Every structure is written in C-alpha cells, then in structure tokens.
Short mmCIF file of C-alpha atoms in Angstrom, two decimals:
data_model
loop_
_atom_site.label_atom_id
_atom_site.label_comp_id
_atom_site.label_asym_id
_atom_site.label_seq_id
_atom_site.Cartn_x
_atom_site.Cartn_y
_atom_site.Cartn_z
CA UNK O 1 32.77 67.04 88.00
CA UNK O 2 33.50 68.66 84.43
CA UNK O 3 36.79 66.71 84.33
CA UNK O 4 39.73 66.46 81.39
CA UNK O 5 38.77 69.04 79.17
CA UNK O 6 41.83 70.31 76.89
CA UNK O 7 43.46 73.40 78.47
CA UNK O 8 43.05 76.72 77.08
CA UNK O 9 44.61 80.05 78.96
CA UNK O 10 45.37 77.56 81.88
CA UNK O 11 48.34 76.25 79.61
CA UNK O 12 50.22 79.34 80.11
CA UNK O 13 50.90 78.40 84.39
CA UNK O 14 52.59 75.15 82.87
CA UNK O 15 55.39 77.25 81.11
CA UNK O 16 55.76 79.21 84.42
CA UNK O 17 56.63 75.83 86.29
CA UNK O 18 58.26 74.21 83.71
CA UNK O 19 59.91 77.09 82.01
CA UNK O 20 59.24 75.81 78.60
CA UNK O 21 56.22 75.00 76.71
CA UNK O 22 54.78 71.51 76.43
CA UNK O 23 55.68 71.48 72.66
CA UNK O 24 59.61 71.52 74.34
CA UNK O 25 58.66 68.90 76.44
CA UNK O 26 56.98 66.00 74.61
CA UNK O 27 57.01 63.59 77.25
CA UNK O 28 54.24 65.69 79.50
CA UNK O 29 50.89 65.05 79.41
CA UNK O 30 48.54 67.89 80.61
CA UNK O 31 44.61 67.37 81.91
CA UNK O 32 42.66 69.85 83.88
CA UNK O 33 39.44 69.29 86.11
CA UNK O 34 37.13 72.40 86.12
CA UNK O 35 34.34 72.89 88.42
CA UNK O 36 32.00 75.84 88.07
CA UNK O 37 29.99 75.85 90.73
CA UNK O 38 27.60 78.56 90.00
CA UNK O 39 26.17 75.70 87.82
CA UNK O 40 25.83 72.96 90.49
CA UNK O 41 27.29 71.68 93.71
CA UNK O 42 29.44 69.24 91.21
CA UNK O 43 29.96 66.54 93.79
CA UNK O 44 31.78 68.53 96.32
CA UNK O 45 30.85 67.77 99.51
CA UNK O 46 32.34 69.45 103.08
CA UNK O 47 33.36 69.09 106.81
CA UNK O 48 34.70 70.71 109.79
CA UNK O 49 37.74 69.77 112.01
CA UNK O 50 39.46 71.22 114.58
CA UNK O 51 36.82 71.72 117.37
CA UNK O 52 35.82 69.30 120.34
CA UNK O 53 33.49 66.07 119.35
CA UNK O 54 31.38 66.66 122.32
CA UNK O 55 27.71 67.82 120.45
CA UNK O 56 27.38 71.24 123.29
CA UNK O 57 31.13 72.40 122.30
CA UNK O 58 30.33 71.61 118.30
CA UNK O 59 27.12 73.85 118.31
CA UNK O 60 28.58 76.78 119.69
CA UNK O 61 31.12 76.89 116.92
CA UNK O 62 28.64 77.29 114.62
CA UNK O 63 29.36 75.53 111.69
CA UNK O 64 27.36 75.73 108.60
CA UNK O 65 27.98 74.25 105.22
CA UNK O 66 25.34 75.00 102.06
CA UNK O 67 25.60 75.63 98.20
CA UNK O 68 23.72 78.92 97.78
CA UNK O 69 23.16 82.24 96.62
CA UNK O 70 26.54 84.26 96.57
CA UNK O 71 26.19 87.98 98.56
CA UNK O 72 23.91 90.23 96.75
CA UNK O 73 26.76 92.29 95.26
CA UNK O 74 28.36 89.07 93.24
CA UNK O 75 25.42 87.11 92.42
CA UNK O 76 25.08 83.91 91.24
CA UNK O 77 25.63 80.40 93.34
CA UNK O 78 28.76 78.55 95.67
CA UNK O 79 29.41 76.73 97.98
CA UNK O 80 29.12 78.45 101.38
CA UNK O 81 31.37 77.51 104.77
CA UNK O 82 31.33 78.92 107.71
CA UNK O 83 32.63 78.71 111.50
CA UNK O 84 33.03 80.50 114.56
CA UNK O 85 36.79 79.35 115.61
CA UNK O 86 36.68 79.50 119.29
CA UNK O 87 40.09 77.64 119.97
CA UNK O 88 42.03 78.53 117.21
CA UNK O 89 42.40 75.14 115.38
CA UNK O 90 38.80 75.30 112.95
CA UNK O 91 39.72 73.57 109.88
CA UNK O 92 36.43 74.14 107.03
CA UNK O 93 37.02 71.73 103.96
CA UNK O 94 35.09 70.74 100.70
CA UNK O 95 36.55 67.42 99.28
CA UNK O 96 35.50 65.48 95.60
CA UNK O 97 36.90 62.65 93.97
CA UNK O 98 38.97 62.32 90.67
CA UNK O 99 38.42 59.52 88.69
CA UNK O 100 40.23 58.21 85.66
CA UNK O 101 43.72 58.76 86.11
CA UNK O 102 46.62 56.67 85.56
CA UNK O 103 47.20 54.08 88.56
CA UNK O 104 49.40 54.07 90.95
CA UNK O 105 50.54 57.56 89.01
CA UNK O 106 52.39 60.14 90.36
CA UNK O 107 51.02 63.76 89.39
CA UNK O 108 52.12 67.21 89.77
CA UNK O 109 49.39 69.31 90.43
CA UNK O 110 48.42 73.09 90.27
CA UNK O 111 45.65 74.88 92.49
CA UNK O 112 43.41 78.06 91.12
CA UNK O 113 40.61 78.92 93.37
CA UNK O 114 37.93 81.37 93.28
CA UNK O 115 36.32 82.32 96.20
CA UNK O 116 34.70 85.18 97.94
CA UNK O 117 35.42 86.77 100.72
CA UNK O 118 35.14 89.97 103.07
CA UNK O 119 37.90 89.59 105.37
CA UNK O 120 40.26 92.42 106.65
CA UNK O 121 43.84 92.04 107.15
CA UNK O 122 42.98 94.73 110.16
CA UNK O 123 43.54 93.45 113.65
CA UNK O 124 40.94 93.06 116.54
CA UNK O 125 40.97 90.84 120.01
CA UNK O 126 40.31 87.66 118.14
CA UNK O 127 43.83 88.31 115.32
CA UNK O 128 43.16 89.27 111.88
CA UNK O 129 40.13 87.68 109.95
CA UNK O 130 42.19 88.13 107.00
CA UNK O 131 45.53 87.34 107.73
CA UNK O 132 45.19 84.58 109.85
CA UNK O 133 43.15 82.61 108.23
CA UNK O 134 44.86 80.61 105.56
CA UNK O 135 43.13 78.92 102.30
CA UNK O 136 45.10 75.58 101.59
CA UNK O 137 44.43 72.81 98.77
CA UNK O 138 45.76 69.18 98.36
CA UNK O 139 44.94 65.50 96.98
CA UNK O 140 45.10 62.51 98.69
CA UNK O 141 44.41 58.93 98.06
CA UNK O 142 43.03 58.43 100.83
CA UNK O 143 39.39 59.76 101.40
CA UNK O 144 39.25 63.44 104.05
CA UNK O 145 37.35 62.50 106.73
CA UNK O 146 37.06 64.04 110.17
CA UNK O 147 38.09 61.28 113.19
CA UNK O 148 37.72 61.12 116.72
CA UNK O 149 40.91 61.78 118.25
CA UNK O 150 41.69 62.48 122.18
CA UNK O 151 37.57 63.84 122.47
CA UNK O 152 38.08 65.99 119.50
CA UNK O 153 37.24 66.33 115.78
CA UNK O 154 40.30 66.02 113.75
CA UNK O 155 41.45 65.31 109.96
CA UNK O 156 42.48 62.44 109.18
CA UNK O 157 45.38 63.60 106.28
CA UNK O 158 48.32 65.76 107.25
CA UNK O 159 47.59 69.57 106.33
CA UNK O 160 50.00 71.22 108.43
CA UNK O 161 50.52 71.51 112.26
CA UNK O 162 49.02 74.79 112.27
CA UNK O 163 47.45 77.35 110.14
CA UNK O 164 50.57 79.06 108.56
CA UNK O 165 52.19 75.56 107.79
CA UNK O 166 51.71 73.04 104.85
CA UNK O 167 51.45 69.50 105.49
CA UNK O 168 52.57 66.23 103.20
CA UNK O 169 48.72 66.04 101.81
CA UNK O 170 48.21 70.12 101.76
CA UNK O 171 50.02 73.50 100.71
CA UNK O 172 49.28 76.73 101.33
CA UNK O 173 47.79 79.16 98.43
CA UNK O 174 47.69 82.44 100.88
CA UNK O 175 45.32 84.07 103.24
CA UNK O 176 41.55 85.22 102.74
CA UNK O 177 42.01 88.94 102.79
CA UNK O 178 40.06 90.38 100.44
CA UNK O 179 40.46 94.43 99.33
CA UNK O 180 38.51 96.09 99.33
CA UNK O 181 37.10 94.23 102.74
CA UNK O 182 33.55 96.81 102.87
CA UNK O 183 31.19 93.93 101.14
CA UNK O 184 32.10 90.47 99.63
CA UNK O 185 34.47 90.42 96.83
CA UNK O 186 36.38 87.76 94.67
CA UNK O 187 39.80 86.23 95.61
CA UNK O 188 42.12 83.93 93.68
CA UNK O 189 44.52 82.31 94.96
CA UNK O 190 46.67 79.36 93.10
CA UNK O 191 50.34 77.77 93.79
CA UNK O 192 51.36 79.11 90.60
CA UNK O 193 51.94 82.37 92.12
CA UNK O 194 55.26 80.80 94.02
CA UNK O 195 56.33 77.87 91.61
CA UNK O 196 55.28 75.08 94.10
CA UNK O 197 53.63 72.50 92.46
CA UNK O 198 51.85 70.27 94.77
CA UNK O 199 52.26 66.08 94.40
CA UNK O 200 49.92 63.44 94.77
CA UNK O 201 50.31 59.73 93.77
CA UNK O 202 47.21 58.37 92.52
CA UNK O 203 45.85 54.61 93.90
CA UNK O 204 45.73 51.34 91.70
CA UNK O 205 42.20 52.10 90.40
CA UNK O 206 43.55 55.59 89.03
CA UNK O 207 41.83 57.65 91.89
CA UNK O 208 42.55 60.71 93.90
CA UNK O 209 40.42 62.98 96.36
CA UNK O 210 40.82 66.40 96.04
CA UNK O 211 40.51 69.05 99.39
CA UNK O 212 40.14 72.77 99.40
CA UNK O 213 40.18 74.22 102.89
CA UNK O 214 40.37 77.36 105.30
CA UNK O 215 42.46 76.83 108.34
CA UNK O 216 42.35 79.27 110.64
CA UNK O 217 43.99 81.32 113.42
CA UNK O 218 41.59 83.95 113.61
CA UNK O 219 39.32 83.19 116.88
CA UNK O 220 36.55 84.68 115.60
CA UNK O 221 33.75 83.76 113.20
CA UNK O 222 34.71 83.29 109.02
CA UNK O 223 32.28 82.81 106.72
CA UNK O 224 33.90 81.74 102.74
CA UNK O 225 32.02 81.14 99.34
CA UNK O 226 33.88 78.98 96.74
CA UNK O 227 32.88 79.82 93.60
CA UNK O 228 35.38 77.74 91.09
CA UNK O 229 38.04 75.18 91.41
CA UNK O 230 40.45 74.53 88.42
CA UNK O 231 43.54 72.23 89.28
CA UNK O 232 45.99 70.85 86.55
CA UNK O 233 47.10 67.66 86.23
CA UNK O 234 50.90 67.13 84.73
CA UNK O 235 52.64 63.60 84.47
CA UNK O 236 55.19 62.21 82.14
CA UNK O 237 54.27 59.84 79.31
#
C-alpha cells in the first residue's frame, strides 16, 4: 500500500472537520494512505459475511471476489465483489493492513472511496439495489475475519446491527446508487460529507486494519468495483 505520502487537495477535508487549517493548529499531525488500484490489487484482500456456513446455502449466494477489468465504459482495473443476498444480511468486505503508526495511538480518520456502480434507487420485489444497500468503512485493531457463529458466517468486528446502522468498528459513507443507473458509473462517497470523523486506536506495534464494505438490504444480487481508497490519518503531536 502507497502509504504516508504528504497531502495535497486532500488537506482541504481537514479544515472542513477542524474548521481551521493545520497551520492554526500546530499540534496535528496529518498522513494519508492512498491506494490506486487500477495499478495493482495493493494488498487488499476480501470476504463475505452474512450468509449460512453450510457449503449448499454459501454457493447459491453466489459470491465472487476478483481484481479485474472495470465495465467496458470506465476502463481500467478494481477490485470486483459481488453477491446474491438471499436473506438480507450479505456483508462484502475488502480489508488491508496499516503499518507504521504511532502505538497504542488514537487516530481520527477520514474515508474517500471510489467505486463503481450501476445500482437504481428504483424499487422492485427484492427493495432497492440502490438504496438499500449501504457502503460502510472502518479500522480496527483487530484483524476482519468471518467466524462461525450459530451455523452461520458472521464478522467478527461490530459494523452495525443492520444495514442502515454504524457499528463501534464501522460508519456509514451512504448508499450505492449510482445516476445515471443505465451502465456502470463512478461513485464517491467519504465521511467528510457529514463531519463524522471515524476513530480507531492503533495496537502497541503501531498497527491498524482497515475495512471497506457493502452491507446490504437489497435481497437481490449486487455486484461493486472499488477503484481507489484514500483515508486520512489526524492525531495530535
């Protein structure tokens, strides 16, 4: 991962948290990590959650993960997820570690994510596959993994109870709904947008694991490409 490069344009969501510019606030400290992943998979890695562990219920949900060609109309590469959500609960993630931070540190973190989608905010009999399906981001130190819980798949951090809800490891950076919804377009979606920075405590060797994630209420089948995942890291000296 392309990690603490100085921050350009990205400087400017600081003042909208903060309401002042770092040079007003000497005691912040500001790193970003960048990954472009039209250039490589960049040590993201995925999972799915949310459906039954039992190996005939997990193949009928479909699941696929795979860093590929974007839709014809966008070009270049991502990182592909997709899921039929037969239940209501699927839960696609890609996760990636940060290294180098300060130990046992807490940080304030902002989300900007670039993905593309096709989804409609129109209804049909599984809900909207725009509207109820809800991209979310968080950091952890503690690794995302899926677990075996009561015979089903399960994550092992707190996201949220359900798909509309943030959890103490995730927030909520809106819904998938593209416009126009025709083809495959680009969405970007970040915290910034409501002045909610999200907070993560790093461990004692100065670590945290990053998650990016669709969770969905939309019954029906969601297919996502991530294309670029900036996050800044704030902390006082």
């Amino acid at each position: 991962m392309d990690m603490w490069r100085v921050l350009g344009p990205f400087l400017i969501v600081l003042s909208v948290f903060s309401g002042c510019s770092d040079a007003e606030m000497p005691g912040i400290s500001v790193f970003s990590v960048h990954s472009d992943l039209n250039l490589g998979q960049d040590g993201w890695d995925a999972d799915f959650t949310g459906y039954p562990a039992s190996a005939e219920d997990s193949i009928a949900y479909e699941l696929k993960f795979d860093y590929t060609t974007l839709p014809d109309n966008l070009g270049g590469k991502g990182l592909m997820l997709s899921g039929k959500n037969i239940d209501g609960h699927l839960f696609m993630f890609i996760k990636n570690k940060v290294t180098g931070l300060a130990p046992n540190t807490e940080y304030s973190l902002i989300f900007e994510v670039r993905a593309a989608s096709n989804a409609t905010t129109d209804e049909d009999t599984d809900g909207s596959p725009g509207s109820d399906v809800f991209l979310k981001a968080g950091a952890s130190s503690t690794e995302p993994q899926k677990i075996i819980a009561n015979g089903n798949c399960e994550l092992n951090l707190d996201k949220g109870l359900t798909a509309s809800s943030a959890g103490a490891n995730m927030i909520i950076l809106g819904n998938i709904a593209a416009n126009p919804a025709t083809s495959y377009n680009y969405i970007q979606r970040s915290n910034s947008t409501y002045n909610a920075p999200f907070i993560a405590r790093s461990d004692s060797n100065g670590e945290l694991w990053l998650i990016i994630g669709t969770d969905s209420a939309y019954t029906g089948k969601t297919t996502i490409y991530i294309r670029q995942v900036d996050v800044i890291f704030t902390v006082p000296k």
